[in-house]
Amino acid sequence: MLSNSSKDQRKHLWSMTIIEAANLLRQKKISTVSLVKECFSRISKYDAEINAFIEVQNEKKLLDKALEIDAKGSFNGSLDGIPVAYKDLFCTSSLSTTCGSFMLKNFKSPFNATVINFLEEAGAIMIGKTNMDEFGMGAANVYSVHGPVYNPQSILFDENHFEKNDGDQRVAGGSSGGSAAAVASGMCFAALGSDTGGSVRLPASYCGIVGFKPSYGQCSRWGLIAYANSLDTVGILTRTVSDAQMIYDVISKFDVNDSTSITPEVRSINSSIPSFFKLNSNADDLRGLRVGVPKEYFVSELGESIVNLWKKGISYLKSHGATIVSVSCPSTRYALSAYYILAPSEASSNLARFDGVRYGHRSEESNKNDGMLYANTRGRFGKEVKKRIILGTYALTAGSYGNYFLQAQKIRRMVKSDFDRVFKRPNPLRFTKKDSGCNENKVDVLITPVTISTAPKIEDCLTTNVNNFINTYVNDVFVVPASLAGIPAISIPFGISSIDGFPIGLQLITQYGDDDTLLGVAKVLEKGANQK
């Protein structure tokens, strides 16, 4: 039962950070039941408009579980009693896992993804599974068999008055749009997504929340249904950077089941390499930090509001003692083209398993014995998935492999080399004794925009106009390079557009394995969002 001192807090439970809620739970000023009820209340009231969730837990059963947690009386886990949500490509044994596709309709996994087990062991409570672009293929979350996800900012105008604006419905971003929308609208306190080419950072920027992509391999991919194995990364969506770090600390562990998980030996090497926040105890003092501004990110398509907020972010870091340095990453201009060859190529291989024989959807016409089982079954993929499978299959054919796939791999190596060249800290994956020090003439972190615009209109993304298809792909231009290199990046909400009033995020990027510096600088930067 809530104390008198926390009756007012009850009105704002949904807007609390994880850290605030966890502290109040330990002090018994709020209850797990109250948090779960608040999340279900907001889902019931607003999700019909936003469409963030594909499936939610049984409310009565989850409230019974919350009662058990409260009755226990001790909150030992860092996330005890905190409601969270998972993108619908993380395997869960209690709810279905559809990947936003008809191909996995009603599929229920016999096991949980490793990262979900880690979160449950820390006490987190799963509210439900969130909507997504089919198999993670999309930047707007309009390619889901469950329908598009609507940006909460275009539906929920302020904390006290909620109104649907039919004339200006915006996308939530993809492919983790459901997770971003659920967090932004207070339906859960945190959510997991996946970031293949910006699929966490893009929706985070559009929805005005934090989206963190850790270094590739830091968090286990076991139980994450693959789109592109060499790019897929578990991502975290929260309201604050500190909350993102709390989730990250729980799930950033070696997993023997995941062949791409960073080994304990490499983790040990990484922890031995100096980084800015290991050498500086004052979290707000950025003296000695070198911040790079890549000139290739000044593209003609950038909106004026985004450029202005980018400059504001640079000035804010400078005002806290950081040194601003212009840097060049020349291969950035080729990154988007390389990504749209490599990712579909891997997808064409990964999605071959959906054949109507082993699991998932099987065509109702399969009993005709006409030899068309495979074709009839795979015809139920959505149009965007079909497009990328065909593109990837073509890139891998004997006549095209050398001209497309191999060239894209070379560009990927060039992108990685660009980042290694500008960062002060050596890459632990290519670490040698001669690299034991840091090159003081290089930078610790890069600051860039996340997108070239605020969230596009739903109607523009659903059109068959070829130019709009291209524009949707171009929105990935700032987030793809970090994905190709496997390095950590984070989107931080930093203001709203002076033109349409929708959120704008800034992106920070650091060297592979330097996630702590990334999060430390992000905590400083997010404080500048509300300053004039």
XYZ file of C-alpha atoms in Angstrom:
532
model
C 0.000 0.000 0.000
C 1.286 3.477 -0.819
C 2.199 5.801 2.028
C 0.626 9.269 2.237
C 3.898 10.841 1.151
C 3.797 8.940 -2.097
C 0.196 9.529 -3.165
C 1.328 12.350 -5.402
C 4.087 10.137 -6.783
C 1.414 7.626 -7.862
C 0.230 10.098 -10.512
C 3.666 10.115 -12.111
C 4.851 6.542 -11.711
C 5.014 6.029 -15.471
C 7.445 8.921 -15.934
C 9.940 7.762 -13.295
C 13.364 6.508 -14.222
C 14.367 2.973 -13.309
C 16.746 4.295 -10.679
C 14.028 6.423 -9.072
C 11.510 3.572 -9.071
C 14.052 1.052 -7.724
C 14.989 3.374 -4.842
C 11.344 3.964 -3.906
C 10.673 0.220 -4.055
C 13.522 -0.437 -1.624
C 12.200 2.280 0.668
C 8.712 0.722 0.382
C 7.256 4.066 -0.729
C 5.781 2.420 -3.804
C 4.998 -1.197 -4.638
C 5.691 -3.514 -7.536
C 1.922 -3.917 -7.896
C 1.529 -0.168 -8.380
C 4.184 -0.129 -11.122
C 2.609 -3.064 -12.971
C -0.874 -1.549 -12.669
C 0.395 1.754 -14.015
C 1.945 0.094 -17.071
C -1.186 -1.923 -17.816
C -3.322 1.184 -17.337
C -1.337 3.094 -19.936
C -1.302 0.125 -22.326
C -5.076 -0.175 -22.006
C -5.596 3.542 -22.537
C -3.127 4.361 -25.298
C -1.829 1.299 -27.112
C -4.864 1.070 -29.376
C -3.597 4.354 -30.867
C 0.155 3.693 -30.744
C 0.243 -0.074 -31.508
C 3.482 -0.568 -29.591
C 2.707 -4.071 -28.319
C 2.053 -7.282 -30.194
C 1.246 -9.290 -27.074
C 1.126 -8.532 -23.357
C 1.218 -10.784 -20.328
C -1.954 -11.855 -18.555
C -2.585 -8.943 -16.201
C -3.946 -11.039 -13.321
C -1.029 -13.469 -13.412
C 1.492 -10.633 -13.554
C -0.176 -8.830 -10.645
C -0.029 -12.060 -8.635
C 3.704 -12.223 -9.396
C 4.074 -8.589 -8.338
C 2.301 -9.380 -5.068
C 4.784 -12.173 -4.414
C 7.685 -9.797 -5.004
C 6.194 -7.224 -2.625
C 5.448 -9.906 -0.015
C 9.075 -11.010 -0.140
C 9.942 -7.581 1.159
C 13.556 -7.538 0.015
C 14.704 -6.025 -3.258
C 18.115 -7.526 -3.772
C 18.248 -7.596 -7.569
C 19.099 -4.329 -9.311
C 15.868 -4.545 -11.333
C 13.535 -6.174 -8.807
C 9.939 -5.210 -9.632
C 10.762 -3.117 -12.728
C 8.413 -3.724 -15.719
C 10.261 -4.058 -19.042
C 9.343 -5.051 -22.600
C 11.128 -6.989 -25.341
C 11.175 -6.579 -29.091
C 9.340 -9.491 -30.676
C 12.480 -11.116 -32.059
C 13.769 -12.142 -28.615
C 12.732 -15.702 -27.865
C 10.471 -16.073 -24.839
C 8.948 -19.273 -23.535
C 5.879 -17.594 -22.014
C 4.815 -15.451 -24.983
C 4.895 -16.014 -28.741
C 7.751 -14.679 -30.868
C 6.564 -13.559 -34.315
C 9.285 -11.155 -35.553
C 6.404 -9.053 -36.854
C 5.798 -11.656 -39.558
C 3.032 -13.987 -40.654
C 5.773 -16.598 -41.112
C 6.080 -17.023 -37.334
C 2.436 -16.572 -36.435
C 1.772 -18.212 -33.043
C 5.365 -19.515 -32.795
C 6.386 -20.012 -29.167
C 10.014 -20.666 -28.339
C 10.910 -23.494 -25.913
C 13.520 -21.224 -24.261
C 14.287 -17.628 -23.366
C 16.992 -15.516 -24.969
C 20.078 -15.272 -22.740
C 19.683 -11.519 -22.174
C 16.098 -12.077 -21.011
C 17.293 -14.690 -18.513
C 19.876 -12.174 -17.242
C 17.191 -9.522 -16.760
C 14.800 -11.933 -15.042
C 17.572 -13.042 -12.704
C 18.032 -9.359 -11.814
C 14.308 -9.148 -10.972
C 12.840 -7.495 -14.083
C 9.206 -8.244 -14.953
C 8.236 -8.773 -18.609
C 5.146 -6.738 -19.530
C 4.985 -7.936 -23.121
C 6.489 -8.185 -26.611
C 6.748 -5.094 -28.780
C 5.936 -4.451 -32.425
C 8.674 -4.305 -35.046
C 9.361 -4.212 -38.769
C 9.165 -7.745 -40.148
C 12.388 -9.587 -39.246
C 13.949 -6.214 -38.406
C 13.873 -4.916 -41.986
C 12.781 -1.302 -41.997
C 13.530 2.151 -40.638
C 9.974 3.322 -39.957
C 8.152 0.350 -38.361
C 5.525 0.265 -41.095
C 6.475 -3.220 -42.380
C 4.846 -5.307 -39.652
C 2.087 -7.839 -40.147
C 0.611 -6.339 -36.953
C 0.375 -2.859 -38.471
C 2.556 0.251 -38.149
C 3.699 1.779 -34.858
C 2.680 5.406 -34.375
C 5.034 7.909 -32.797
C 3.743 8.754 -29.301
C 4.800 12.362 -29.844
C 2.160 12.685 -32.583
C -0.561 11.295 -30.299
C 0.367 12.322 -26.768
C 0.861 16.075 -26.764
C 1.558 16.563 -23.066
C 1.338 14.707 -19.765
C -2.171 15.879 -18.962
C -3.981 15.937 -22.295
C -3.848 13.145 -24.824
C -5.269 13.706 -28.246
C -4.929 12.068 -31.624
C -3.787 14.343 -34.428
C -5.101 12.704 -37.596
C -3.397 15.194 -39.860
C 0.183 14.631 -38.707
C 0.716 10.990 -37.759
C 4.441 10.235 -37.619
C 6.383 6.981 -37.597
C 8.056 5.716 -34.442
C 11.108 4.603 -36.412
C 12.336 1.119 -37.017
C 12.861 -1.550 -36.695
C 12.567 -1.320 -32.883
C 9.715 1.189 -33.069
C 7.434 -0.716 -30.714
C 10.089 -0.797 -27.987
C 10.836 2.916 -28.406
C 7.160 3.892 -28.417
C 6.426 1.751 -25.343
C 9.168 3.468 -23.337
C 8.367 6.964 -24.627
C 4.674 6.614 -23.734
C 5.276 5.168 -20.249
C 3.970 1.662 -20.971
C 7.171 0.193 -19.527
C 10.337 1.486 -17.868
C 12.806 0.021 -20.362
C 12.793 -2.165 -23.440
C 15.213 -4.268 -25.403
C 15.519 -3.836 -29.141
C 18.000 -4.942 -31.759
C 20.289 -2.669 -33.742
C 21.449 -3.993 -37.129
C 21.872 -0.702 -38.962
C 20.485 1.849 -36.510
C 17.281 0.067 -35.486
C 17.567 1.229 -31.865
C 19.112 4.663 -32.339
C 16.766 5.816 -35.103
C 13.474 5.168 -33.220
C 15.034 6.535 -30.025
C 15.735 9.823 -31.794
C 12.275 9.957 -33.371
C 10.525 9.224 -30.052
C 12.707 11.405 -27.810
C 14.350 8.735 -25.633
C 17.778 7.121 -25.177
C 18.822 4.335 -27.549
C 22.093 2.526 -26.822
C 23.878 0.094 -29.154
C 26.754 -1.569 -27.242
C 29.903 -2.902 -28.883
C 29.162 -5.950 -31.036
C 29.546 -9.080 -28.897
C 29.231 -7.409 -25.499
C 25.674 -8.723 -25.067
C 24.636 -12.232 -26.045
C 22.650 -12.763 -29.247
C 21.588 -16.260 -28.200
C 17.814 -16.353 -28.652
C 17.714 -13.250 -30.877
C 16.244 -14.322 -34.224
C 18.804 -13.238 -36.802
C 18.453 -10.737 -39.599
C 22.179 -10.238 -40.315
C 24.445 -12.149 -37.939
C 27.539 -9.984 -38.312
C 25.563 -6.797 -37.638
C 22.770 -7.696 -35.190
C 23.377 -6.201 -31.741
C 21.175 -6.211 -28.648
C 20.089 -2.618 -27.996
C 18.656 -0.839 -24.966
C 15.893 1.787 -24.905
C 15.281 3.854 -21.764
C 14.412 7.395 -20.694
C 17.866 8.236 -19.321
C 21.464 7.229 -19.944
C 21.846 6.031 -16.337
C 18.919 3.657 -16.827
C 20.505 2.351 -20.039
C 23.743 1.705 -18.165
C 21.852 -0.152 -15.437
C 20.333 -2.517 -18.019
C 23.673 -2.824 -19.821
C 25.497 -3.800 -16.618
C 23.030 -6.675 -16.193
C 23.202 -8.105 -19.730
C 26.809 -7.384 -20.735
C 28.226 -10.813 -19.936
C 29.961 -13.624 -21.787
C 27.649 -16.358 -23.054
C 29.113 -19.714 -24.052
C 26.061 -20.356 -26.266
C 26.820 -17.356 -28.482
C 29.810 -17.813 -30.782
C 29.983 -14.044 -31.333
C 30.078 -13.206 -27.610
C 33.288 -11.422 -26.581
C 35.437 -13.957 -24.724
C 36.622 -13.397 -21.141
C 40.183 -13.033 -22.481
C 39.237 -10.161 -24.811
C 37.110 -8.579 -22.073
C 40.157 -8.690 -19.819
C 42.352 -7.064 -22.486
C 39.692 -4.413 -23.049
C 39.466 -3.559 -19.337
C 43.250 -3.120 -19.193
C 43.318 -0.434 -21.898
C 43.110 3.149 -20.541
C 40.018 5.197 -21.345
C 38.911 8.702 -20.401
C 36.578 7.886 -17.509
C 39.027 5.396 -16.008
C 41.506 8.270 -15.665
C 39.057 10.992 -14.588
C 37.003 10.746 -11.401
C 34.919 13.926 -11.895
C 32.039 12.830 -14.101
C 31.122 16.363 -15.247
C 34.662 17.578 -15.885
C 35.527 16.866 -19.510
C 38.909 18.574 -19.517
C 41.250 16.334 -21.464
C 38.416 14.754 -23.467
C 38.840 15.157 -27.213
C 35.587 15.213 -29.172
C 35.707 14.602 -32.912
C 33.279 16.173 -35.376
C 33.383 14.175 -38.646
C 33.087 16.535 -41.589
C 31.455 13.839 -43.760
C 28.316 14.054 -41.594
C 27.601 17.607 -42.794
C 25.370 16.525 -45.667
C 23.150 18.773 -47.740
C 19.984 16.895 -46.692
C 20.408 17.854 -43.008
C 17.549 19.949 -41.641
C 18.349 23.355 -40.145
C 16.966 22.433 -36.706
C 19.184 19.357 -36.570
C 22.286 21.332 -37.560
C 21.524 23.928 -34.866
C 21.095 21.316 -32.145
C 24.258 19.545 -33.302
C 26.156 22.816 -32.885
C 24.533 23.315 -29.485
C 25.669 19.859 -28.374
C 29.223 20.547 -29.531
C 29.240 23.876 -27.661
C 27.848 22.244 -24.530
C 30.634 19.656 -24.396
C 33.171 22.402 -25.043
C 31.751 24.430 -22.137
C 32.493 21.451 -19.868
C 36.150 21.420 -20.829
C 36.190 19.134 -23.882
C 38.451 19.907 -26.814
C 36.623 19.922 -30.159
C 38.520 18.490 -33.134
C 37.497 18.240 -36.789
C 38.118 14.730 -38.110
C 37.613 12.908 -41.382
C 36.078 9.471 -41.973
C 36.205 9.392 -45.781
C 34.684 5.920 -46.183
C 31.453 7.076 -44.510
C 30.047 8.102 -47.893
C 30.148 4.474 -49.047
C 28.850 2.890 -45.832
C 25.138 3.000 -46.660
C 25.615 1.314 -50.040
C 27.786 -1.393 -48.491
C 25.244 -1.999 -45.729
C 22.404 -2.529 -48.191
C 24.433 -5.244 -49.888
C 25.812 -6.998 -46.798
C 22.664 -7.014 -44.644
C 20.312 -8.387 -47.345
C 22.954 -10.971 -48.319
C 23.043 -12.313 -44.772
C 19.243 -12.095 -44.563
C 18.787 -14.176 -47.719
C 20.778 -16.931 -46.037
C 19.208 -16.631 -42.583
C 15.619 -16.537 -43.812
C 16.065 -19.647 -45.975
C 15.156 -21.666 -42.887
C 11.538 -20.508 -43.111
C 10.491 -23.179 -45.578
C 7.190 -24.490 -44.189
C 8.751 -27.784 -43.140
C 10.479 -27.404 -39.788
C 8.572 -24.704 -37.892
C 6.564 -21.531 -38.428
C 3.936 -20.990 -41.114
C 3.110 -23.739 -43.619
C 0.934 -22.951 -46.616
C -2.641 -24.243 -46.398
C -2.165 -25.513 -49.940
C 0.644 -27.847 -48.833
C -1.557 -30.944 -49.131
C -2.004 -30.564 -52.881
C 1.195 -32.497 -53.562
C 2.008 -30.143 -56.423
C 5.599 -29.524 -55.398
C 4.837 -25.898 -54.508
C 5.040 -26.088 -50.687
C 8.196 -23.997 -50.514
C 6.977 -21.315 -52.932
C 3.474 -21.094 -51.458
C 4.828 -20.835 -47.911
C 7.505 -18.231 -48.569
C 5.026 -16.127 -50.488
C 3.710 -14.953 -47.120
C 6.791 -12.855 -46.422
C 6.027 -9.134 -46.558
C 7.034 -7.013 -49.549
C 10.047 -5.392 -47.868
C 11.438 -8.746 -46.728
C 10.918 -10.223 -50.204
C 12.739 -7.260 -51.720
C 15.754 -7.687 -49.443
C 15.882 -11.474 -49.877
C 15.927 -11.042 -53.665
C 18.568 -8.313 -53.434
C 20.743 -10.420 -51.122
C 20.371 -13.556 -53.218
C 21.398 -11.631 -56.320
C 24.467 -10.191 -54.569
C 25.578 -13.714 -53.635
C 25.185 -15.263 -57.079
C 28.334 -16.380 -58.879
C 28.146 -13.567 -61.404
C 27.618 -10.808 -58.840
C 29.527 -11.980 -55.759
C 32.830 -10.345 -56.721
C 31.285 -7.108 -57.944
C 28.948 -6.554 -55.013
C 29.423 -8.655 -51.883
C 33.229 -8.675 -51.881
C 33.403 -4.971 -52.698
C 30.990 -4.235 -49.832
C 33.177 -6.245 -47.455
C 36.188 -4.191 -48.527
C 34.271 -0.986 -47.833
C 33.317 -2.360 -44.420
C 37.003 -2.871 -43.639
C 37.707 0.689 -44.785
C 34.986 2.040 -42.471
C 36.499 0.136 -39.525
C 39.969 1.454 -40.410
C 38.651 5.023 -40.487
C 37.367 4.700 -36.936
C 40.571 3.016 -35.723
C 42.531 5.872 -37.260
C 40.598 8.692 -35.529
C 40.144 7.150 -32.068
C 42.768 7.648 -29.399
C 42.089 4.298 -27.760
C 43.383 1.176 -29.585
C 40.906 -1.445 -30.750
C 41.082 -4.404 -28.306
C 40.305 -6.852 -31.129
C 43.562 -5.869 -32.825
C 45.479 -5.010 -29.690
C 49.245 -5.525 -29.478
C 51.781 -4.527 -26.815
C 52.975 -1.600 -28.916
C 49.389 -0.245 -28.745
C 49.380 -0.216 -24.934
C 49.271 3.597 -24.832
C 46.798 6.066 -26.334
C 47.623 8.484 -29.127
C 46.925 11.892 -27.595
C 46.483 13.539 -31.000
C 43.391 11.460 -31.725
C 39.885 11.679 -30.215
C 37.958 9.869 -27.489
C 34.447 10.249 -28.893
C 32.601 11.435 -31.996
C 29.446 13.558 -31.946
C 27.064 13.438 -34.914
C 23.353 13.744 -35.724
C 21.279 10.547 -35.606
C 19.033 11.286 -38.587
C 18.747 13.790 -41.402
C 15.196 14.750 -40.323
C 12.615 14.352 -37.608
C 10.171 11.434 -37.785
C 8.584 11.174 -41.267
C 4.845 11.044 -41.744
C 3.263 7.599 -41.809
C 1.602 8.300 -45.161
C 4.956 9.138 -46.763
C 6.470 5.818 -45.658
C 3.494 3.746 -46.797
C 3.395 5.202 -50.299
C 4.676 3.299 -53.326
C 6.553 6.394 -54.486
C 10.120 5.282 -55.304
C 11.638 8.512 -53.979
C 10.056 7.963 -50.572
C 11.476 4.419 -50.443
C 14.918 5.855 -51.131
C 14.459 8.592 -48.518
C 13.611 5.951 -45.915
C 16.890 4.165 -46.631
C 18.847 7.450 -46.599
C 17.672 8.120 -43.042
C 20.103 5.362 -41.989
C 23.119 7.259 -43.319
C 24.441 8.431 -39.906
C 23.765 5.228 -37.964
C 25.032 2.585 -40.405
C 28.795 3.326 -40.118
C 28.945 2.404 -36.410
C 27.007 -0.795 -37.153
C 29.401 -1.833 -39.922
C 32.343 -1.268 -37.561
C 30.640 -2.968 -34.600
C 31.477 -0.027 -32.336
C 29.259 1.386 -29.559
C 26.926 4.305 -30.271
C 24.113 6.022 -28.436
C 21.258 8.352 -29.341
C 20.485 11.018 -26.731
C 17.363 13.217 -26.901
C 18.662 16.765 -27.215
C 15.742 18.976 -28.151
C 12.858 19.446 -30.537
C 12.618 20.793 -34.044
C 11.733 24.477 -34.321
C 9.782 23.577 -37.463
C 7.493 20.681 -36.483
C 8.058 20.243 -32.720
C 9.211 16.625 -32.973
C 12.223 15.259 -31.046
C 15.806 15.351 -32.296
C 18.586 13.162 -30.959
C 22.365 13.482 -31.070
C 24.651 10.494 -31.520
C 27.879 9.737 -29.664
C 30.292 7.074 -30.965
C 33.409 5.631 -29.334
C 36.066 3.013 -30.064
C 35.193 -0.678 -29.925
C 34.956 -1.780 -26.289
C 34.949 1.781 -24.916
C 31.299 1.632 -23.877
C 32.070 3.190 -20.477
C 33.439 6.390 -22.032
C 30.427 6.517 -24.347
C 27.979 6.292 -21.454
C 29.978 8.749 -19.336
C 30.000 11.449 -22.011
C 26.338 10.731 -22.800
C 25.381 11.425 -19.164
C 27.004 14.841 -19.442
C 25.458 15.620 -22.824
C 21.897 14.724 -21.813
C 22.030 17.415 -19.109
C 22.441 20.036 -21.817
C 19.199 19.142 -23.588
C 17.094 21.508 -21.465
C 19.548 24.379 -21.400
C 18.866 27.410 -23.571
